[in-house]
XYZ file of C-alpha atoms in Angstrom:
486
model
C -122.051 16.763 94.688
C -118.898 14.164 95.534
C -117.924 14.509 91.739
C -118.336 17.670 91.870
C -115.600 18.172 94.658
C -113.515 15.748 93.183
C -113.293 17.243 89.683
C -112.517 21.303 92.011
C -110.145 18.952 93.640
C -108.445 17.561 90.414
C -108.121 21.492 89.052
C -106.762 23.000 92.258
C -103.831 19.841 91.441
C -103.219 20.206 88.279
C -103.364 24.467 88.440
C -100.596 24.055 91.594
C -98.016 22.598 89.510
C -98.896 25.044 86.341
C -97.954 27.917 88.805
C -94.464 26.397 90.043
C -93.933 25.685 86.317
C -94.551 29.098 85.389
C -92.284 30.251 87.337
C -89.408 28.360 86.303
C -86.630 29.372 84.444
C -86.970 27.484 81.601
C -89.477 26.235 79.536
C -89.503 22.248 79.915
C -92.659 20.612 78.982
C -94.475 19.848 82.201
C -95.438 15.992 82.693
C -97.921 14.564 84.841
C -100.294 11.780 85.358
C -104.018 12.140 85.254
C -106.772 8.996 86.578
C -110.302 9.647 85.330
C -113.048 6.924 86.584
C -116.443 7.444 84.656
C -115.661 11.113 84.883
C -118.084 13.408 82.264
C -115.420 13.853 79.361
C -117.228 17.612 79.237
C -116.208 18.284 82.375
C -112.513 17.074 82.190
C -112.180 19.359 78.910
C -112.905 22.174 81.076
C -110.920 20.996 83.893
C -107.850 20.838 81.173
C -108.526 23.942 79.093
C -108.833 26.262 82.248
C -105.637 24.668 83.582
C -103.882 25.138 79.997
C -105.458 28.742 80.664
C -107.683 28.507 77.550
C -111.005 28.910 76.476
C -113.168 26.176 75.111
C -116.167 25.784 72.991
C -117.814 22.405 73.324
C -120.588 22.067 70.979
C -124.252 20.784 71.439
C -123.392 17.878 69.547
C -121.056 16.442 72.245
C -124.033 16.452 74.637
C -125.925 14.180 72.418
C -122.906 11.413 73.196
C -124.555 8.468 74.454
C -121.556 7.791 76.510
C -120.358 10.764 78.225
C -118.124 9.706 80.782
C -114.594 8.617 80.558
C -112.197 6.091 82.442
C -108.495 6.543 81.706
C -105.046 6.754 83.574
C -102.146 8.612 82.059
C -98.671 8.829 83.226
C -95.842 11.095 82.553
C -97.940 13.236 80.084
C -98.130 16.447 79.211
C -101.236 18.583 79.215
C -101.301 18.798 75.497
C -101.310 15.194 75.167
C -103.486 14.142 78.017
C -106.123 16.701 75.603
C -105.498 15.083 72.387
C -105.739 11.335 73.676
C -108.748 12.226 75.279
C -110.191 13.921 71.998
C -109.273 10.842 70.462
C -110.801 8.296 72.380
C -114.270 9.883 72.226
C -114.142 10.055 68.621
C -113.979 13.773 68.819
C -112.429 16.198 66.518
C -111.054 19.918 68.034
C -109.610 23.054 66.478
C -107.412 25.697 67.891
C -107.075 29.318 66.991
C -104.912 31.373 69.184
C -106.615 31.355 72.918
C -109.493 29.044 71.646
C -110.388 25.472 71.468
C -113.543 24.381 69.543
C -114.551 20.646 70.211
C -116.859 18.967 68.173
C -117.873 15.477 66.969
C -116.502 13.368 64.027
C -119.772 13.286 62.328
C -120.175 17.006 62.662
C -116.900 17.563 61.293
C -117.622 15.412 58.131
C -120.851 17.190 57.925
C -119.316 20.359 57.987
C -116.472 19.766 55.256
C -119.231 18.415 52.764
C -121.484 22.055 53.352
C -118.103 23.587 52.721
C -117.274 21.760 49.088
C -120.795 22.490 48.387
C -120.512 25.742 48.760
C -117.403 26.044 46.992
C -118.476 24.011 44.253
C -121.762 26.317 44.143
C -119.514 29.236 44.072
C -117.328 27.695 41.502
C -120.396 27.118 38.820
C -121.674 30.518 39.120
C -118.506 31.887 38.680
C -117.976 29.584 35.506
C -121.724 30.352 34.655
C -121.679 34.653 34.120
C -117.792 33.509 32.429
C -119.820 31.311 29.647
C -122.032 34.281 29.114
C -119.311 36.476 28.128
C -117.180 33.841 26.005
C -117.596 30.046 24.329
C -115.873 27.780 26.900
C -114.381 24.717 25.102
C -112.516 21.357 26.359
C -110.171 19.657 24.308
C -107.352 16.857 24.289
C -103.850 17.424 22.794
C -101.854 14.836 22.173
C -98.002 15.155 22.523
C -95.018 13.787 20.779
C -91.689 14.956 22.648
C -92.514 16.072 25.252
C -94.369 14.598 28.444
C -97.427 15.932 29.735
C -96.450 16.247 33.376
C -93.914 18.685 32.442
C -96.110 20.138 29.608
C -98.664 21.350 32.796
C -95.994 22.441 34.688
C -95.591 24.985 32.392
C -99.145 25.793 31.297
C -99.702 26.417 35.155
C -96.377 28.471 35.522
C -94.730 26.031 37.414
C -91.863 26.127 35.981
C -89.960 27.037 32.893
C -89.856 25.421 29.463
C -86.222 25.274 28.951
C -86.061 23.145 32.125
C -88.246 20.626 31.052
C -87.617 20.376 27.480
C -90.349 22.594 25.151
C -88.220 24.907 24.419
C -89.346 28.658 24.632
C -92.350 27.497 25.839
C -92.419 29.305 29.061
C -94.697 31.590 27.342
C -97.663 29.558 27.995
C -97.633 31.178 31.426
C -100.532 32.830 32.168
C -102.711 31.811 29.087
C -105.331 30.026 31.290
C -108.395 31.995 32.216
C -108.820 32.192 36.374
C -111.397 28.919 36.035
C -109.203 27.070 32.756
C -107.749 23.604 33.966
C -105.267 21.701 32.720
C -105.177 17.940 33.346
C -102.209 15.424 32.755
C -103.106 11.393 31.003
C -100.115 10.226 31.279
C -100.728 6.978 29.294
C -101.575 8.495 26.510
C -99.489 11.387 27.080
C -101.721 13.960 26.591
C -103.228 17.150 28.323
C -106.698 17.771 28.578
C -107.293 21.830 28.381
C -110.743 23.206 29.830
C -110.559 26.608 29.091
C -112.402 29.776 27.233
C -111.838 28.768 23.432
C -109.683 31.376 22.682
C -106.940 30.236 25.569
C -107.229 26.491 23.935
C -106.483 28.228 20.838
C -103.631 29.451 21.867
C -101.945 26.881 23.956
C -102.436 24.542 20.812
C -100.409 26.503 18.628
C -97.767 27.296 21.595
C -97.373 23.299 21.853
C -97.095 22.536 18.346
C -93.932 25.545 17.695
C -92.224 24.123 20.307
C -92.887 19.989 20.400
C -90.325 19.002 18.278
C -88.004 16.481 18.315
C -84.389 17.488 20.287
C -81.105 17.931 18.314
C -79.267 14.338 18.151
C -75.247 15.409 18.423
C -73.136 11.815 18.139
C -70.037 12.360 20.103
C -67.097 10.514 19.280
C -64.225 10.078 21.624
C -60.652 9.217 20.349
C -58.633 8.283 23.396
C -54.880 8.246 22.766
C -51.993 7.227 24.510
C -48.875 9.244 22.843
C -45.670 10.402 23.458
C -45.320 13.666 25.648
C -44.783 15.609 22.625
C -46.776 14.375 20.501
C -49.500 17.548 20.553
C -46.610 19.525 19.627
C -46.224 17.899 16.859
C -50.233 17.302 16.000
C -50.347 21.118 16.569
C -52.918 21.133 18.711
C -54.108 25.266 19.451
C -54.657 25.250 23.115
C -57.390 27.413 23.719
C -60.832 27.629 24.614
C -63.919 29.276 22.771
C -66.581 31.683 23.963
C -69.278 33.405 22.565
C -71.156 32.412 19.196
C -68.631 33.836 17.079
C -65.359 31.407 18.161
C -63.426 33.985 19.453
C -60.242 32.719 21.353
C -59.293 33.613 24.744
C -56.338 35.160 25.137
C -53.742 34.207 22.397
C -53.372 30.952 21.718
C -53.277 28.676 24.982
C -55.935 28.248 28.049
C -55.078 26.320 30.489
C -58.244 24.701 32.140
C -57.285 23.230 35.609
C -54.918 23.982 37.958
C -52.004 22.103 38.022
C -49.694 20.535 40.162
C -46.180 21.840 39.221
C -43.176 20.594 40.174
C -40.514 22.801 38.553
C -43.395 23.793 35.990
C -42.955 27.400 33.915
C -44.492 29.706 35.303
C -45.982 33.154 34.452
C -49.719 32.687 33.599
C -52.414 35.291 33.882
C -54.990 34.434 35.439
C -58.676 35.693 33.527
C -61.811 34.629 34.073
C -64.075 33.655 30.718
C -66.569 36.651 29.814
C -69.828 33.901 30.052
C -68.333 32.941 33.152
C -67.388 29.398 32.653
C -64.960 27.930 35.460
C -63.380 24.828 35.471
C -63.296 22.126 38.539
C -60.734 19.730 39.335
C -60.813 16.599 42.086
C -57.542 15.870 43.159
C -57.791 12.959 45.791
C -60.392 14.298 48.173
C -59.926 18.045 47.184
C -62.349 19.555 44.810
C -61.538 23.262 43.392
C -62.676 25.645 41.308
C -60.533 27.950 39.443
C -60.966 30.402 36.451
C -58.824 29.867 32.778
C -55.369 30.944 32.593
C -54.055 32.325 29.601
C -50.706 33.388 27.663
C -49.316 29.803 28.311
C -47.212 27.900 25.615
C -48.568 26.621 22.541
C -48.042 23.429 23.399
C -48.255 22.583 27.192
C -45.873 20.470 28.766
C -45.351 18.839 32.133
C -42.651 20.290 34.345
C -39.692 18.561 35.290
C -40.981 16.604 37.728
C -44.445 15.969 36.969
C -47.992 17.843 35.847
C -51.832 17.035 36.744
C -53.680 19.311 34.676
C -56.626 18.877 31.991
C -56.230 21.148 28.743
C -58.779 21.852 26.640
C -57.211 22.707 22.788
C -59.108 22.390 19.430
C -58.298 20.691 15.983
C -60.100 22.075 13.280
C -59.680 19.775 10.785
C -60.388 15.931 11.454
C -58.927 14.619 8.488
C -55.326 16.247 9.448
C -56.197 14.135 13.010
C -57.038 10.900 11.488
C -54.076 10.663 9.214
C -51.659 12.147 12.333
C -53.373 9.303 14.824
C -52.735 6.384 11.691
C -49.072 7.360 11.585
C -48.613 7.493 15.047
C -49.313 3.785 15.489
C -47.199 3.311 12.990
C -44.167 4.991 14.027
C -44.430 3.340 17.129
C -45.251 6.435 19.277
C -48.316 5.848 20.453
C -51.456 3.943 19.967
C -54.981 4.423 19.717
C -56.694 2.756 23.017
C -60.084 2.886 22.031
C -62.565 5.274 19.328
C -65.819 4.702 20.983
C -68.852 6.802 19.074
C -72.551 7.540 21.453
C -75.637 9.578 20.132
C -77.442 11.500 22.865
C -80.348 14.139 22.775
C -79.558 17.876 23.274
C -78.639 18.894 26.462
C -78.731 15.073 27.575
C -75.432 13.537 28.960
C -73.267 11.094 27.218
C -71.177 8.844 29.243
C -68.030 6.640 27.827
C -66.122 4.933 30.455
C -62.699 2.378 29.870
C -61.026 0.622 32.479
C -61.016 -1.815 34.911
C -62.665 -2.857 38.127
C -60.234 -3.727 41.105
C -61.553 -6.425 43.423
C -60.641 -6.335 47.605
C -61.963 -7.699 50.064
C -63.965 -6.817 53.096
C -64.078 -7.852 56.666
C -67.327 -7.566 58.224
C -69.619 -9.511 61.247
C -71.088 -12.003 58.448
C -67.558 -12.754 57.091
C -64.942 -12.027 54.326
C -66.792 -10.290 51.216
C -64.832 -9.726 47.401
C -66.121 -6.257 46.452
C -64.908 -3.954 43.043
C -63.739 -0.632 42.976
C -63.842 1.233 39.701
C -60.272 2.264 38.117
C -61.423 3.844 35.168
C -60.591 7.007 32.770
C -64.397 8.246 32.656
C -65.721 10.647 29.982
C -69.450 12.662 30.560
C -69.922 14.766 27.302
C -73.203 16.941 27.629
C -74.130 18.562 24.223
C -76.088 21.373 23.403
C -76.810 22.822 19.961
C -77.059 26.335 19.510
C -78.987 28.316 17.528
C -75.933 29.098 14.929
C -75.465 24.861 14.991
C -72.345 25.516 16.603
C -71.976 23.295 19.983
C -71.602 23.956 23.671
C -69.725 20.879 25.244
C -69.962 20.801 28.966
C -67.009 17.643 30.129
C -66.037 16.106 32.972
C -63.310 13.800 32.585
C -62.114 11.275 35.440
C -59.005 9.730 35.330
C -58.809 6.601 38.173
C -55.762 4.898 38.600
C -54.936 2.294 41.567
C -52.245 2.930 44.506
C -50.691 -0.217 45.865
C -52.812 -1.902 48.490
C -52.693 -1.087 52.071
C -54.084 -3.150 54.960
C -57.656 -0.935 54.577
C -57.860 -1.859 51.069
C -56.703 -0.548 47.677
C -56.625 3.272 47.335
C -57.650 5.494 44.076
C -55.884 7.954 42.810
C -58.752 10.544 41.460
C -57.620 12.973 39.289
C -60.924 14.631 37.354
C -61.228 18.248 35.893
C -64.536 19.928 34.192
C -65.191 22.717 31.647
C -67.212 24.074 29.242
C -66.316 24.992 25.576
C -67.729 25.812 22.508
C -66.850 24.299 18.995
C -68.002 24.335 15.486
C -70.675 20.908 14.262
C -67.316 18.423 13.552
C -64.869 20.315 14.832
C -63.005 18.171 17.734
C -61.583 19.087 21.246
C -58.565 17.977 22.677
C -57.796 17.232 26.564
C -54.538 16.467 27.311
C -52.189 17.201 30.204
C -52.956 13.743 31.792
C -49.216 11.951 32.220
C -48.639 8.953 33.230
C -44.449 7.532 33.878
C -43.855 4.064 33.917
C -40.226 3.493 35.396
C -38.756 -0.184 34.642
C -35.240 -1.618 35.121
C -33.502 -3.561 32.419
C -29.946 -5.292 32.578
C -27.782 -6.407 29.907
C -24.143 -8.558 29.845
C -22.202 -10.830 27.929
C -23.742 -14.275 27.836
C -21.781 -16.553 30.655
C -19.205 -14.380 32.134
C -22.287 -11.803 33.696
C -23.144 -15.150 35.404
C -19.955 -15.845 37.369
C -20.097 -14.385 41.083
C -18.831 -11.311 42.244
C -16.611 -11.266 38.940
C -20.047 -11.232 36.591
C -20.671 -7.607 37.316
C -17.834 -6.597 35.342
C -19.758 -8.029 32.372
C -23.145 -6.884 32.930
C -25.178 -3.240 33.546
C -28.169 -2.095 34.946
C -30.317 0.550 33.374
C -33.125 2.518 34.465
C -35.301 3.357 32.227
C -38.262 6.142 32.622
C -41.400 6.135 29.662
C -43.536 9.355 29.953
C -46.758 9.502 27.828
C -49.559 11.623 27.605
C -52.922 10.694 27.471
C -55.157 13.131 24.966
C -58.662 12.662 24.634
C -60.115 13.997 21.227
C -63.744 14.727 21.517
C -65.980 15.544 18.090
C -69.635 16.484 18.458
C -71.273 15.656 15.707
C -74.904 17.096 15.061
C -77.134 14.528 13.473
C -78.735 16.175 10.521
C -82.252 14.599 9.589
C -83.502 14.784 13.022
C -82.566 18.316 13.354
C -85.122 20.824 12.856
């Protein structure tokens, strides 16, 4: 009878501050502290569930506890919590649907999920059972050569596409398994293993082996150039862009890609925006923009008077011409040839060249002085992708780094990058260009003796500034390697 009062007692608590809560005007979780002393844990999940103004189901299996009572203090809790640590510490297992709280044991709950498997699994084989019946079920292992079978089951299962994980137009094997096919990866072998009606097997087979063929190999070779400013002029470089598959040009003969930062700069281009909708993107510093092509500039783009930033994308169309322009340009003294490095990458995989030179500073920090390295380098990320006319899309990013004097927080960079996308013909080459660099130097000159004789000596002696502009162009020619294209 005592514990009877005492648990009435413990509701009539617990329901007062549930009321003033209620009331509130805002919804803050409400904490409290509960003390239980061998207390029948049936009874205190009542207690709680008609306080949390719910109904619960204990089942017949809780009665069969040997050990029904509970001791346990909790402090600064909230109802919820006081419910599931409770739940917990008897080993019990509860479920919740809307207004409803079902409490049962662990070992009911196992007992429970392995009735349910069964009866899916039971389910499952009849199903599979009145299929066989109508059609030959069949189970076989395909090995693959290209392509991985993680991705390969993707697919199969509609997952995803087939472009985006390299089998080509195989996106069509969506849908070809039955309702009860399966599809397993073994990645170690790199295979799939196909349960299915024989007719589905079939036909996934013959989807795999159309498209699991070895990916176009492009080799892209980079020609990096240091010149004089007008030294494109004179290469005749056609500044211009292609789109399509037939090499139209946009507008007449120049496109500008990248927006520039004129100083006294002509002026007067239209701005157009490609047909296939490719944009450019230049990072200047911290500021990264997009902008579309503009056309109807010069033939051969220049920097203003005072200075341009601006990545142009031109064409050569015959490499021979550029070799034999790039040998006499060494030798005249105009420019030189900093480096011809050559990569082969797969279709639509990215192919990185990167010259420079890594700028060490130094760090302040709780454990000390550290030397760290920052990267100053002109960066080059050629993605190829081979069309079905063997021309080329080129998708490039180029990065041009170049170090600022040092200030007390370190050494700043000077980021100048820019990003397009082009088409070209198999050999044909791409130009960028517009990246200038000016080195200014002072020189001085006199007659031997008298320019040494104070105050007097400048009367036999000059000064003279001198300012060097060059250009650097960056000739890029995809290449697409011929036996391992099929």
């Amino acid at each position: 009878m005592d514990k009877k009062i005492s648990i009435l007692l413990f509701i009539m608590v617990l329901a007062i501050p549930l009321l003033c809560f209620s009331q509130a005007p805002t919804k803050k979780i409400q904490k409290m502290s509960f003390d239980f002393v061998d207390a029948d844990v049936r009874n205190v999940l009542r207690g709680l569930s008609d306080v949390m103004g719910k109904n619960i189901i204990i089942g017949d299996d809780v009665k069969e506890l040997k050990d029904k009572t509970i001791t346990m203090k909790l402090d600064n809790v909230s109802m919820q919590e006081a419910l599931d640590l409770i739940i917990k510490s008897k080993d019990l297992a509860k479920f919740e649907e809307d207004n409803v709280i079902r409490v049962i044991t662990l070992n009911k709950l196992n007992i429970e999920k392995k009735r349910e498997a069964e009866e899916k699994a039971l389910i499952q084989k009849e199903k599979l059972e009145k299929l066989k019946q109508g059609e030959e079920f069949s189970t076989e292992t395909i090995f693959l050569n290209y392509t991985t079978a993680n991705d390969v089951v993707k697919v199969i299962k509609g997952e995803t596409t087939g472009t985006a994980v390299g089998v080509g137009a195989a996106s069509g094997m969506k849908g070809l398994l039955s309702e009860y096919g399966t599809v397993t990866p073994v990645t170690w072998s790199n295979a799939i293993i196909v349960k299915d009606t024989k007719n589905n097997v079939e036909n996934i087979k013959k989807m795999i082996k159309e498209h699991d063929f070895a990916p176009p190999q492009v080799q892209i070779e980079a020609r990096i150039v240091q010149a004089s400013s007008d030294f494109s002029k004179e290469l005749g470089v056609q500044w211009g862009a292609s789109y399509g598959w037939t090499s139209k040009e946009l507008g007449n003969k120049a496109v500008e890609v990248g927006a520039s930062r004129n100083y006294g700069a002509s002026s007067g281009a239209t701005a157009y925006t490609s047909p296939t909708g490719l944009v450019g993107m230049r990072t200047d510093g911290a500021t990264t923009s997009n902008f579309p092509y503009n056309v109807n500039l010069p033939a051969a783009v220049g920097p203003g008077s005072g200075g341009t930033f601006g990545i142009y994308i031109g064409s050569v169309f015959n490499s021979f011409q550029l070799d034999v322009q790039l040998s006499a340009l060494e030798s005249s003294g105009k420019g030189k040839i900093i480096s011809n490095p050559k990569v082969i990458t797969s279709d639509n995989k990215p192919a990185i060249i990167k010259q420079g030179q890594q700028i060490p500073y130094q760090t302040v920090s709780m454990s000390g002085t550290q030397t760290e390295l920052k990267d100053a380098v002109l960066m080059l990320e050629v993605t190829p992708q081979v069309t079905k006319d063997k021309n080329v899309k080129l998708k490039i990013k180029a990065t041009k780094d170049r170090p600022l004097p040092a200030v007390a927080a370190g050494i700043p960079i000077d980021k100048k990058e820019a990003s397009t996308e082009l088409i070209v013909q198999d050999g044909e080459t791409a130009v960028l260009g517009g990246i200038y660099e000016i080195e200014e130097g002072d020189s001085e000159s006199g007659v031997p003796f008298l320019s040494k004789i104070p105050i007097l000596g400048w009367l036999f002696k000059k000064e003279k500034r001198t300012d060097t502009k060059s250009e650097l162009l960056i000739f890029v020619t995809p290449k697409i390697v011929k036996n391992l294209y099929k």
